[in-house]
mmCIF file of N, CA and C in Angstrom:
data_model
loop_
_atom_site.group_PDB
_atom_site.id
_atom_site.type_symbol
_atom_site.label_atom_id
_atom_site.label_comp_id
_atom_site.label_asym_id
_atom_site.label_seq_id
_atom_site.Cartn_x
_atom_site.Cartn_y
_atom_site.Cartn_z
ATOM 1 N N MET A 116 -18.828 -53.153 41.393
ATOM 2 C CA MET A 116 -17.076 -53.689 42.277
ATOM 3 C C MET A 116 -17.057 -52.288 43.129
ATOM 4 N N THR A 117 -17.204 -52.445 44.430
ATOM 5 C CA THR A 117 -17.043 -51.676 45.495
ATOM 6 C C THR A 117 -15.293 -51.107 45.467
ATOM 7 N N ASP A 118 -14.294 -51.972 45.302
ATOM 8 C CA ASP A 118 -13.004 -51.956 45.700
ATOM 9 C C ASP A 118 -12.179 -50.824 44.133
ATOM 10 N N ALA A 119 -13.401 -50.975 43.486
ATOM 11 C CA ALA A 119 -12.480 -50.402 42.367
ATOM 12 C C ALA A 119 -11.647 -49.069 42.766
ATOM 13 N N PRO A 120 -10.714 -48.744 41.686
ATOM 14 C CA PRO A 120 -10.458 -47.275 42.021
ATOM 15 C C PRO A 120 -10.936 -46.481 40.956
ATOM 16 N N THR A 121 -11.065 -45.235 41.418
ATOM 17 C CA THR A 121 -11.840 -44.144 41.029
ATOM 18 C C THR A 121 -10.432 -43.416 39.875
ATOM 19 N N ILE A 122 -10.901 -43.077 38.638
ATOM 20 C CA ILE A 122 -9.638 -42.493 38.212
ATOM 21 C C ILE A 122 -9.859 -41.103 37.148
ATOM 22 N N PHE A 123 -9.296 -40.389 37.608
ATOM 23 C CA PHE A 123 -9.503 -38.934 36.642
ATOM 24 C C PHE A 123 -8.628 -39.060 35.589
ATOM 25 N N ILE A 124 -9.416 -39.037 34.128
ATOM 26 C CA ILE A 124 -8.837 -38.574 33.180
ATOM 27 C C ILE A 124 -8.686 -37.393 32.103
ATOM 28 N N THR A 125 -7.542 -36.920 32.300
ATOM 29 C CA THR A 125 -7.615 -35.400 31.348
ATOM 30 C C THR A 125 -7.653 -35.789 29.997
ATOM 31 N N GLY A 126 -7.937 -35.176 29.292
ATOM 32 C CA GLY A 126 -7.996 -35.251 27.808
ATOM 33 C C GLY A 126 -8.827 -36.566 27.045
ATOM 34 N N ALA A 127 -9.904 -37.122 27.810
ATOM 35 C CA ALA A 127 -10.252 -38.146 27.605
ATOM 36 C C ALA A 127 -11.510 -38.237 26.420
ATOM 37 N N THR A 128 -11.690 -37.274 25.589
ATOM 38 C CA THR A 128 -12.438 -37.228 24.356
ATOM 39 C C THR A 128 -11.827 -37.637 23.149
ATOM 40 N N ASP A 129 -10.684 -37.930 23.183
ATOM 41 C CA ASP A 129 -9.776 -38.157 21.898
ATOM 42 C C ASP A 129 -8.441 -38.959 22.141
ATOM 43 N N GLY A 130 -7.930 -39.560 21.222
ATOM 44 C CA GLY A 130 -6.606 -40.009 21.274
ATOM 45 C C GLY A 130 -6.162 -40.981 22.650
ATOM 46 N N LEU A 131 -5.102 -40.875 22.963
ATOM 47 C CA LEU A 131 -4.566 -41.688 24.356
ATOM 48 C C LEU A 131 -5.342 -41.613 25.315
ATOM 49 N N GLY A 132 -6.171 -40.249 25.690
ATOM 50 C CA GLY A 132 -6.909 -40.283 26.987
ATOM 51 C C GLY A 132 -8.137 -40.847 26.643
ATOM 52 N N ARG A 133 -8.809 -41.245 25.121
ATOM 53 C CA ARG A 133 -10.105 -41.950 25.147
ATOM 54 C C ARG A 133 -9.713 -43.381 24.817
ATOM 55 N N ALA A 134 -8.665 -43.819 24.682
ATOM 56 C CA ALA A 134 -8.032 -45.106 24.694
ATOM 57 C C ALA A 134 -8.085 -45.461 26.420
ATOM 58 N N LEU A 135 -7.303 -44.544 26.939
ATOM 59 C CA LEU A 135 -7.214 -45.052 28.424
ATOM 60 C C LEU A 135 -8.307 -45.751 28.775
ATOM 61 N N ALA A 136 -9.495 -44.486 28.637
ATOM 62 C CA ALA A 136 -10.341 -44.769 29.412
ATOM 63 C C ALA A 136 -11.284 -45.854 29.291
ATOM 64 N N HIS A 137 -11.187 -46.165 27.790
ATOM 65 C CA HIS A 137 -11.896 -47.424 27.404
ATOM 66 C C HIS A 137 -11.133 -48.648 28.224
ATOM 67 N N ARG A 138 -9.643 -48.843 28.322
ATOM 68 C CA ARG A 138 -9.058 -49.803 28.637
ATOM 69 C C ARG A 138 -9.275 -50.234 30.319
ATOM 70 N N LEU A 139 -9.353 -48.983 30.886
ATOM 71 C CA LEU A 139 -9.606 -48.717 32.400
ATOM 72 C C LEU A 139 -11.105 -48.805 32.920
ATOM 73 N N ALA A 140 -11.951 -48.631 31.886
ATOM 74 C CA ALA A 140 -13.457 -49.233 31.729
ATOM 75 C C ALA A 140 -13.702 -50.740 31.948
ATOM 76 N N ALA A 141 -12.951 -51.346 31.031
ATOM 77 C CA ALA A 141 -12.821 -52.577 31.088
ATOM 78 C C ALA A 141 -12.214 -53.411 31.962
ATOM 79 N N ASP A 142 -11.456 -52.894 32.515
ATOM 80 C CA ASP A 142 -11.066 -53.296 33.849
ATOM 81 C C ASP A 142 -11.653 -53.085 34.923
ATOM 82 N N GLY A 143 -12.675 -52.290 34.756
ATOM 83 C CA GLY A 143 -13.391 -52.009 35.817
ATOM 84 C C GLY A 143 -13.148 -50.757 36.842
ATOM 85 N N ALA A 144 -12.518 -50.143 36.578
ATOM 86 C CA ALA A 144 -12.269 -49.016 37.375
ATOM 87 C C ALA A 144 -13.367 -47.769 37.048
ATOM 88 N N ASN A 145 -13.899 -46.769 37.926
ATOM 89 C CA ASN A 145 -14.635 -46.072 37.887
ATOM 90 C C ASN A 145 -14.001 -44.793 37.531
ATOM 91 N N LEU A 146 -14.496 -44.141 36.294
ATOM 92 C CA LEU A 146 -13.946 -43.185 35.480
ATOM 93 C C LEU A 146 -14.470 -41.821 35.787
ATOM 94 N N ILE A 147 -13.694 -40.673 35.950
ATOM 95 C CA ILE A 147 -13.885 -39.326 35.691
ATOM 96 C C ILE A 147 -13.566 -39.091 34.611
ATOM 97 N N LEU A 148 -14.438 -38.446 33.483
ATOM 98 C CA LEU A 148 -13.918 -38.253 32.407
ATOM 99 C C LEU A 148 -13.512 -36.254 32.324
ATOM 100 N N HIS A 149 -12.721 -36.220 31.877
ATOM 101 C CA HIS A 149 -12.471 -34.574 31.526
ATOM 102 C C HIS A 149 -11.945 -34.072 30.224
ATOM 103 N N GLY A 150 -12.759 -32.898 29.739
ATOM 104 C CA GLY A 150 -12.714 -32.899 28.395
ATOM 105 C C GLY A 150 -12.844 -31.160 27.913
ATOM 106 N N ARG A 151 -12.407 -30.742 27.081
ATOM 107 C CA ARG A 151 -13.095 -29.214 26.828
ATOM 108 C C ARG A 151 -14.199 -29.069 25.828
ATOM 109 N N ASP A 152 -14.449 -29.972 24.959
ATOM 110 C CA ASP A 152 -15.820 -29.759 24.494
ATOM 111 C C ASP A 152 -17.012 -30.751 24.920
ATOM 112 N N ALA A 153 -17.716 -30.129 25.676
ATOM 113 C CA ALA A 153 -19.427 -30.867 26.368
ATOM 114 C C ALA A 153 -20.036 -32.090 25.685
ATOM 115 N N GLY A 154 -19.610 -31.671 24.170
ATOM 116 C CA GLY A 154 -20.619 -32.443 23.272
ATOM 117 C C GLY A 154 -19.915 -33.976 23.236
ATOM 118 N N GLN A 155 -18.630 -33.792 22.730
ATOM 119 C CA GLN A 155 -17.664 -34.668 22.691
ATOM 120 C C GLN A 155 -17.279 -35.610 24.014
ATOM 121 N N LEU A 156 -17.428 -34.888 25.023
ATOM 122 C CA LEU A 156 -17.565 -35.430 26.400
ATOM 123 C C LEU A 156 -18.526 -36.377 26.784
ATOM 124 N N GLU A 157 -19.641 -36.103 26.175
ATOM 125 C CA GLU A 157 -21.071 -36.617 26.524
ATOM 126 C C GLU A 157 -21.179 -38.069 25.725
ATOM 127 N N LEU A 158 -20.462 -37.642 24.299
ATOM 128 C CA LEU A 158 -20.671 -38.677 23.391
ATOM 129 C C LEU A 158 -19.656 -39.818 24.215
ATOM 130 N N THR A 159 -18.551 -39.368 24.666
ATOM 131 C CA THR A 159 -17.264 -40.386 25.038
ATOM 132 C C THR A 159 -17.681 -40.998 26.402
ATOM 133 N N ALA A 160 -18.561 -40.050 27.139
ATOM 134 C CA ALA A 160 -19.078 -41.209 28.527
ATOM 135 C C ALA A 160 -20.077 -42.082 28.192
ATOM 136 N N ASP A 161 -20.818 -41.771 27.148
ATOM 137 C CA ASP A 161 -22.133 -42.743 26.566
ATOM 138 C C ASP A 161 -21.671 -43.862 26.055
ATOM 139 N N ASP A 162 -20.525 -43.481 25.624
ATOM 140 C CA ASP A 162 -19.884 -44.867 24.560
ATOM 141 C C ASP A 162 -19.272 -45.715 25.546
ATOM 142 N N ILE A 163 -18.475 -45.234 26.883
ATOM 143 C CA ILE A 163 -17.913 -46.129 27.403
ATOM 144 C C ILE A 163 -18.977 -46.656 28.623
ATOM 145 N N GLY A 164 -19.931 -46.155 28.711
ATOM 146 C CA GLY A 164 -20.858 -46.798 29.508
ATOM 147 C C GLY A 164 -21.588 -48.078 28.819
ATOM 148 N N THR A 165 -21.755 -48.010 27.576
ATOM 149 C CA THR A 165 -22.764 -48.916 26.622
ATOM 150 C C THR A 165 -21.292 -49.885 26.131
ATOM 151 N N ALA A 166 -20.374 -49.534 25.813
ATOM 152 C CA ALA A 166 -19.549 -50.366 25.262
ATOM 153 C C ALA A 166 -18.647 -51.219 26.341
ATOM 154 N N HIS A 167 -18.884 -51.340 27.505
ATOM 155 C CA HIS A 167 -18.312 -51.644 28.317
ATOM 156 C C HIS A 167 -19.012 -52.674 29.587
ATOM 157 N N GLY A 168 -20.462 -51.816 29.372
ATOM 158 C CA GLY A 168 -21.630 -52.235 30.166
ATOM 159 C C GLY A 168 -21.473 -51.814 31.656
ATOM 160 N N VAL A 169 -20.735 -50.429 31.805
ATOM 161 C CA VAL A 169 -20.365 -50.165 33.045
ATOM 162 C C VAL A 169 -21.605 -48.745 33.482
ATOM 163 N N ASP A 170 -21.432 -48.338 34.604
ATOM 164 C CA ASP A 170 -21.986 -47.354 35.033
ATOM 165 C C ASP A 170 -21.130 -45.847 34.007
ATOM 166 N N ARG A 171 -22.350 -44.974 33.245
ATOM 167 C CA ARG A 171 -21.700 -43.923 32.779
ATOM 168 C C ARG A 171 -20.721 -43.038 33.660
ATOM 169 N N PRO A 172 -19.582 -43.002 32.942
ATOM 170 C CA PRO A 172 -18.425 -41.964 33.667
ATOM 171 C C PRO A 172 -19.073 -40.651 34.186
ATOM 172 N N ARG A 173 -18.603 -40.171 35.413
ATOM 173 C CA ARG A 173 -19.105 -38.937 35.398
ATOM 174 C C ARG A 173 -17.947 -37.696 34.462
ATOM 175 N N THR A 174 -18.205 -36.871 34.123
ATOM 176 C CA THR A 174 -17.857 -35.649 33.389
ATOM 177 C C THR A 174 -17.537 -34.654 34.011
ATOM 178 N N VAL A 175 -16.228 -33.887 33.614
ATOM 179 C CA VAL A 175 -15.976 -32.468 33.935
ATOM 180 C C VAL A 175 -15.468 -31.661 32.446
ATOM 181 N N ARG A 176 -16.019 -30.839 32.438
ATOM 182 C CA ARG A 176 -15.509 -29.930 31.132
ATOM 183 C C ARG A 176 -14.948 -28.878 31.920
ATOM 184 N N ALA A 177 -14.049 -28.215 31.263
ATOM 185 C CA ALA A 177 -13.063 -27.409 31.460
ATOM 186 C C ALA A 177 -11.980 -27.620 30.408
ATOM 187 N N ASP A 178 -11.665 -26.259 30.149
ATOM 188 C CA ASP A 178 -10.170 -25.952 29.494
ATOM 189 C C ASP A 178 -8.995 -25.724 30.399
ATOM 190 N N LEU A 179 -7.919 -26.488 30.672
ATOM 191 C CA LEU A 179 -7.184 -26.564 31.334
ATOM 192 C C LEU A 179 -6.303 -25.637 30.979
ATOM 193 N N ALA A 180 -5.885 -25.037 29.878
ATOM 194 C CA ALA A 180 -5.588 -23.796 29.262
ATOM 195 C C ALA A 180 -5.583 -22.714 29.975
ATOM 196 N N GLU A 181 -6.900 -22.152 30.465
ATOM 197 C CA GLU A 181 -7.567 -21.427 31.093
ATOM 198 C C GLU A 181 -7.539 -21.415 32.510
ATOM 199 N N LEU A 182 -6.581 -20.140 32.764
ATOM 200 C CA LEU A 182 -6.354 -20.203 34.093
ATOM 201 C C LEU A 182 -7.852 -20.270 35.309
ATOM 202 N N ALA A 183 -8.534 -19.938 34.984
ATOM 203 C CA ALA A 183 -9.645 -19.168 35.678
ATOM 204 C C ALA A 183 -10.473 -20.762 35.648
ATOM 205 N N GLN A 184 -10.380 -21.553 34.492
ATOM 206 C CA GLN A 184 -11.190 -22.939 34.733
ATOM 207 C C GLN A 184 -10.264 -23.973 35.582
ATOM 208 N N VAL A 185 -8.896 -23.689 35.446
ATOM 209 C CA VAL A 185 -8.099 -24.481 36.640
ATOM 210 C C VAL A 185 -8.540 -23.788 38.070
ATOM 211 N N ARG A 186 -8.300 -22.781 38.280
ATOM 212 C CA ARG A 186 -8.761 -22.339 39.649
ATOM 213 C C ARG A 186 -10.043 -22.924 40.222
ATOM 214 N N LYS A 187 -11.138 -23.098 39.184
ATOM 215 C CA LYS A 187 -12.394 -23.192 39.433
ATOM 216 C C LYS A 187 -12.478 -24.636 40.122
ATOM 217 N N LEU A 188 -11.482 -25.774 39.181
ATOM 218 C CA LEU A 188 -11.591 -27.148 39.349
ATOM 219 C C LEU A 188 -11.123 -27.367 40.962
ATOM 220 N N ALA A 189 -9.710 -26.439 41.072
ATOM 221 C CA ALA A 189 -9.072 -26.519 42.633
ATOM 222 C C ALA A 189 -9.907 -26.218 43.339
ATOM 223 N N ARG A 190 -11.072 -25.601 43.520
ATOM 224 C CA ARG A 190 -11.932 -25.074 44.526
ATOM 225 C C ARG A 190 -12.615 -26.411 44.934
ATOM 226 N N ASP A 191 -12.899 -27.396 44.227
ATOM 227 C CA ASP A 191 -13.592 -28.695 44.453
ATOM 228 C C ASP A 191 -12.383 -30.033 44.596
ATOM 229 N N VAL A 192 -11.228 -29.384 44.926
ATOM 230 C CA VAL A 192 -10.620 -30.632 45.611
ATOM 231 C C VAL A 192 -10.742 -30.767 46.907
ATOM 232 N N VAL A 193 -10.774 -32.000 47.187
ATOM 233 C CA VAL A 193 -11.186 -32.349 48.806
ATOM 234 C C VAL A 193 -9.809 -33.135 49.119
ATOM 235 N N ARG A 194 -8.894 -33.929 48.439
ATOM 236 C CA ARG A 194 -7.526 -34.480 49.068
ATOM 237 C C ARG A 194 -6.801 -34.290 48.191
ATOM 238 N N VAL A 195 -5.759 -34.234 48.222
ATOM 239 C CA VAL A 195 -4.591 -34.560 47.541
ATOM 240 C C VAL A 195 -3.420 -35.133 48.249
ATOM 241 N N GLY A 196 -2.799 -36.013 47.397
ATOM 242 C CA GLY A 196 -1.490 -36.752 47.838
ATOM 243 C C GLY A 196 -0.314 -36.195 47.021
ATOM 244 N N VAL A 197 0.659 -36.386 47.352
ATOM 245 C CA VAL A 197 1.956 -35.934 46.812
ATOM 246 C C VAL A 197 2.956 -36.958 47.658
ATOM 247 N N TYR A 198 3.488 -37.289 46.191
ATOM 248 C CA TYR A 198 5.065 -38.452 46.491
ATOM 249 C C TYR A 198 5.923 -37.578 46.209
ATOM 250 N N LEU A 199 7.273 -37.544 47.037
ATOM 251 C CA LEU A 199 8.460 -36.806 46.688
ATOM 252 C C LEU A 199 9.619 -37.674 46.721
ATOM 253 N N THR A 200 10.250 -37.392 45.746
ATOM 254 C CA THR A 200 11.501 -38.473 45.992
ATOM 255 C C THR A 200 12.623 -37.799 46.718
ATOM 256 N N ASP A 201 12.682 -36.647 47.403
ATOM 257 C CA ASP A 201 13.094 -36.129 48.224
ATOM 258 C C ASP A 201 12.557 -35.346 48.768
ATOM 259 N N MET A 202 12.096 -35.957 50.303
ATOM 260 C CA MET A 202 11.257 -35.208 51.090
ATOM 261 C C MET A 202 12.526 -33.705 51.558
ATOM 262 N N ASN A 203 13.773 -33.278 51.165
ATOM 263 C CA ASN A 203 13.826 -31.905 51.250
ATOM 264 C C ASN A 203 13.039 -30.701 50.437
ATOM 265 N N ASP A 204 12.362 -31.401 49.274
ATOM 266 C CA ASP A 204 11.942 -30.233 48.547
ATOM 267 C C ASP A 204 10.358 -30.182 49.188
ATOM 268 N N PHE A 205 10.020 -30.956 50.443
ATOM 269 C CA PHE A 205 8.788 -30.489 50.983
ATOM 270 C C PHE A 205 8.504 -29.245 51.288
ATOM 271 N N ALA A 206 9.526 -28.283 51.997
ATOM 272 C CA ALA A 206 9.035 -26.927 51.981
ATOM 273 C C ALA A 206 8.774 -26.011 50.601
ATOM 274 N N ALA A 207 9.132 -26.526 49.785
ATOM 275 C CA ALA A 207 9.078 -26.004 48.530
ATOM 276 C C ALA A 207 7.854 -26.242 48.025
ATOM 277 N N MET A 208 7.558 -27.480 47.609
ATOM 278 C CA MET A 208 5.804 -28.042 47.428
ATOM 279 C C MET A 208 4.971 -27.543 48.313
ATOM 280 N N ASN A 209 5.046 -27.434 49.808
ATOM 281 C CA ASN A 209 4.283 -26.673 50.247
ATOM 282 C C ASN A 209 3.815 -25.438 50.297
ATOM 283 N N SER A 210 4.957 -24.281 49.743
ATOM 284 C CA SER A 210 4.762 -23.266 49.060
ATOM 285 C C SER A 210 3.967 -22.940 48.311
ATOM 286 N N VAL A 211 4.155 -23.919 47.246
ATOM 287 C CA VAL A 211 3.268 -23.897 45.842
ATOM 288 C C VAL A 211 1.735 -24.411 46.531
ATOM 289 N N TYR A 212 1.513 -25.792 47.274
ATOM 290 C CA TYR A 212 0.313 -25.737 47.834
ATOM 291 C C TYR A 212 -0.363 -24.886 48.042
ATOM 292 N N GLY A 213 0.078 -24.099 49.091
ATOM 293 C CA GLY A 213 -0.549 -23.026 50.031
ATOM 294 C C GLY A 213 -1.025 -22.001 48.965
ATOM 295 N N LYS A 214 -0.423 -21.409 47.717
ATOM 296 C CA LYS A 214 -0.659 -20.820 46.780
ATOM 297 C C LYS A 214 -1.642 -20.974 45.678
ATOM 298 N N SER A 215 -1.613 -22.621 45.548
ATOM 299 C CA SER A 215 -2.638 -23.308 44.484
ATOM 300 C C SER A 215 -4.016 -23.197 45.050
ATOM 301 N N PHE A 216 -4.213 -23.650 46.250
ATOM 302 C CA PHE A 216 -5.612 -23.853 47.071
ATOM 303 C C PHE A 216 -5.891 -22.887 47.782
ATOM 304 N N ALA A 217 -7.147 -22.606 48.265
ATOM 305 C CA ALA A 217 -7.617 -21.646 49.285
ATOM 306 C C ALA A 217 -8.108 -22.238 50.642
ATOM 307 N N GLN A 218 -8.382 -21.783 51.752
ATOM 308 C CA GLN A 218 -8.707 -22.060 52.973
ATOM 309 C C GLN A 218 -10.030 -22.316 52.702
ATOM 310 N N PRO A 219 -10.490 -23.542 53.431
ATOM 311 C CA PRO A 219 -9.793 -24.585 54.118
ATOM 312 C C PRO A 219 -9.317 -25.572 53.174
ATOM 313 N N TYR A 220 -8.194 -25.790 53.284
ATOM 314 C CA TYR A 220 -6.978 -26.289 52.302
ATOM 315 C C TYR A 220 -7.658 -28.056 52.550
ATOM 316 N N PRO A 221 -7.586 -28.405 51.273
ATOM 317 C CA PRO A 221 -7.676 -29.959 50.877
ATOM 318 C C PRO A 221 -7.168 -31.028 51.938
ATOM 319 N N ALA A 222 -7.848 -31.771 52.386
ATOM 320 C CA ALA A 222 -6.885 -32.953 53.432
ATOM 321 C C ALA A 222 -5.666 -33.331 52.456
ATOM 322 N N ARG A 223 -4.492 -33.343 52.903
ATOM 323 C CA ARG A 223 -3.118 -33.837 52.148
ATOM 324 C C ARG A 223 -2.529 -34.598 52.739
ATOM 325 N N THR A 224 -1.691 -35.781 52.218
ATOM 326 C CA THR A 224 -0.565 -36.774 52.359
ATOM 327 C C THR A 224 0.514 -36.509 51.591
ATOM 328 N N ALA A 225 1.912 -36.267 52.585
ATOM 329 C CA ALA A 225 3.188 -36.281 51.496
ATOM 330 C C ALA A 225 3.848 -37.551 52.211
ATOM 331 N N ILE A 226 4.120 -37.991 51.128
ATOM 332 C CA ILE A 226 5.023 -39.373 50.925
ATOM 333 C C ILE A 226 6.222 -39.613 50.377
ATOM 334 N N GLY A 227 7.300 -39.779 51.296
ATOM 335 C CA GLY A 227 8.772 -39.954 50.511
ATOM 336 C C GLY A 227 8.650 -41.433 49.838
ATOM 337 N N VAL A 228 9.101 -41.092 48.708
ATOM 338 C CA VAL A 228 9.042 -42.618 47.727
ATOM 339 C C VAL A 228 10.733 -42.467 47.333
ATOM 340 N N ALA A 229 11.285 -43.876 46.981
ATOM 341 C CA ALA A 229 12.080 -44.158 46.425
ATOM 342 C C ALA A 229 12.639 -43.544 44.737
ATOM 343 N N ALA A 230 11.280 -43.816 44.295
ATOM 344 C CA ALA A 230 11.594 -43.296 42.603
ATOM 345 C C ALA A 230 10.251 -42.849 42.081
ATOM 346 N N LEU A 231 9.697 -41.878 41.075
ATOM 347 C CA LEU A 231 8.858 -41.772 40.519
ATOM 348 C C LEU A 231 8.823 -42.443 38.611
ATOM 349 N N PRO A 232 7.928 -42.620 38.190
ATOM 350 C CA PRO A 232 7.868 -42.737 36.903
ATOM 351 C C PRO A 232 8.522 -41.841 36.189
ATOM 352 N N LEU A 233 9.236 -42.180 35.165
ATOM 353 C CA LEU A 233 9.928 -40.997 34.236
ATOM 354 C C LEU A 233 10.944 -40.157 35.065
ATOM 355 N N GLY A 234 11.321 -40.945 36.034
ATOM 356 C CA GLY A 234 12.229 -39.888 36.636
ATOM 357 C C GLY A 234 11.969 -38.710 37.269
ATOM 358 N N ALA A 235 10.728 -38.411 37.445
ATOM 359 C CA ALA A 235 10.084 -37.305 37.963
ATOM 360 C C ALA A 235 10.385 -37.164 39.518
ATOM 361 N N ALA A 236 10.012 -36.007 40.351
ATOM 362 C CA ALA A 236 10.479 -35.645 41.281
ATOM 363 C C ALA A 236 9.625 -35.853 42.249
ATOM 364 N N VAL A 237 8.324 -35.213 41.522
ATOM 365 C CA VAL A 237 7.245 -34.972 42.461
ATOM 366 C C VAL A 237 6.073 -35.939 41.589
ATOM 367 N N GLU A 238 5.213 -36.372 42.265
ATOM 368 C CA GLU A 238 3.928 -36.574 41.574
ATOM 369 C C GLU A 238 2.940 -36.295 42.691
ATOM 370 N N ILE A 239 1.655 -35.696 41.914
ATOM 371 C CA ILE A 239 0.677 -35.411 42.786
ATOM 372 C C ILE A 239 -0.930 -35.781 42.411
ATOM 373 N N ASP A 240 -1.866 -36.561 42.903
ATOM 374 C CA ASP A 240 -3.191 -36.717 42.580
ATOM 375 C C ASP A 240 -3.963 -36.166 43.694
ATOM 376 N N ALA A 241 -5.185 -36.031 42.975
ATOM 377 C CA ALA A 241 -6.264 -35.189 43.687
ATOM 378 C C ALA A 241 -7.499 -35.790 43.443
ATOM 379 N N ILE A 242 -8.278 -35.534 44.254
ATOM 380 C CA ILE A 242 -9.858 -35.893 44.564
ATOM 381 C C ILE A 242 -10.428 -34.885 44.398
ATOM 382 N N VAL A 243 -11.676 -34.644 43.188
ATOM 383 C CA VAL A 243 -12.299 -34.085 43.117
ATOM 384 C C VAL A 243 -13.886 -34.082 43.586
ATOM 385 N N GLY A 244 -14.496 -33.486 44.844
ATOM 386 C CA GLY A 244 -15.731 -33.871 45.344
ATOM 387 C C GLY A 244 -16.923 -33.474 44.773
#
């Protein structure tokens, strides 16, 4: 399926993250699974590939509670999409963006939207290459 979205799922080895990964794989999405435990992450990826007859999802092991590992992942980001409900927040977002990534900065789009889920003011997606 060439037009299938690629979705990064944090906490994919347990609970809601694992259930969501199974559901999205069944719907044909390409997955990148994140988890802290390498063994659980590999078992989950194998299980999803086998259970749904799809290619085994890619995996990323990182403990997002450790700032050093978050920074390592940020170095691999190639594109960021930012959705703002108030474009007056662009300058503040841009300041944080500049501190969160190193040059050369990832490609970025910033889009003004009418509303976001759960009343959020900002939503960010990222593609890791």
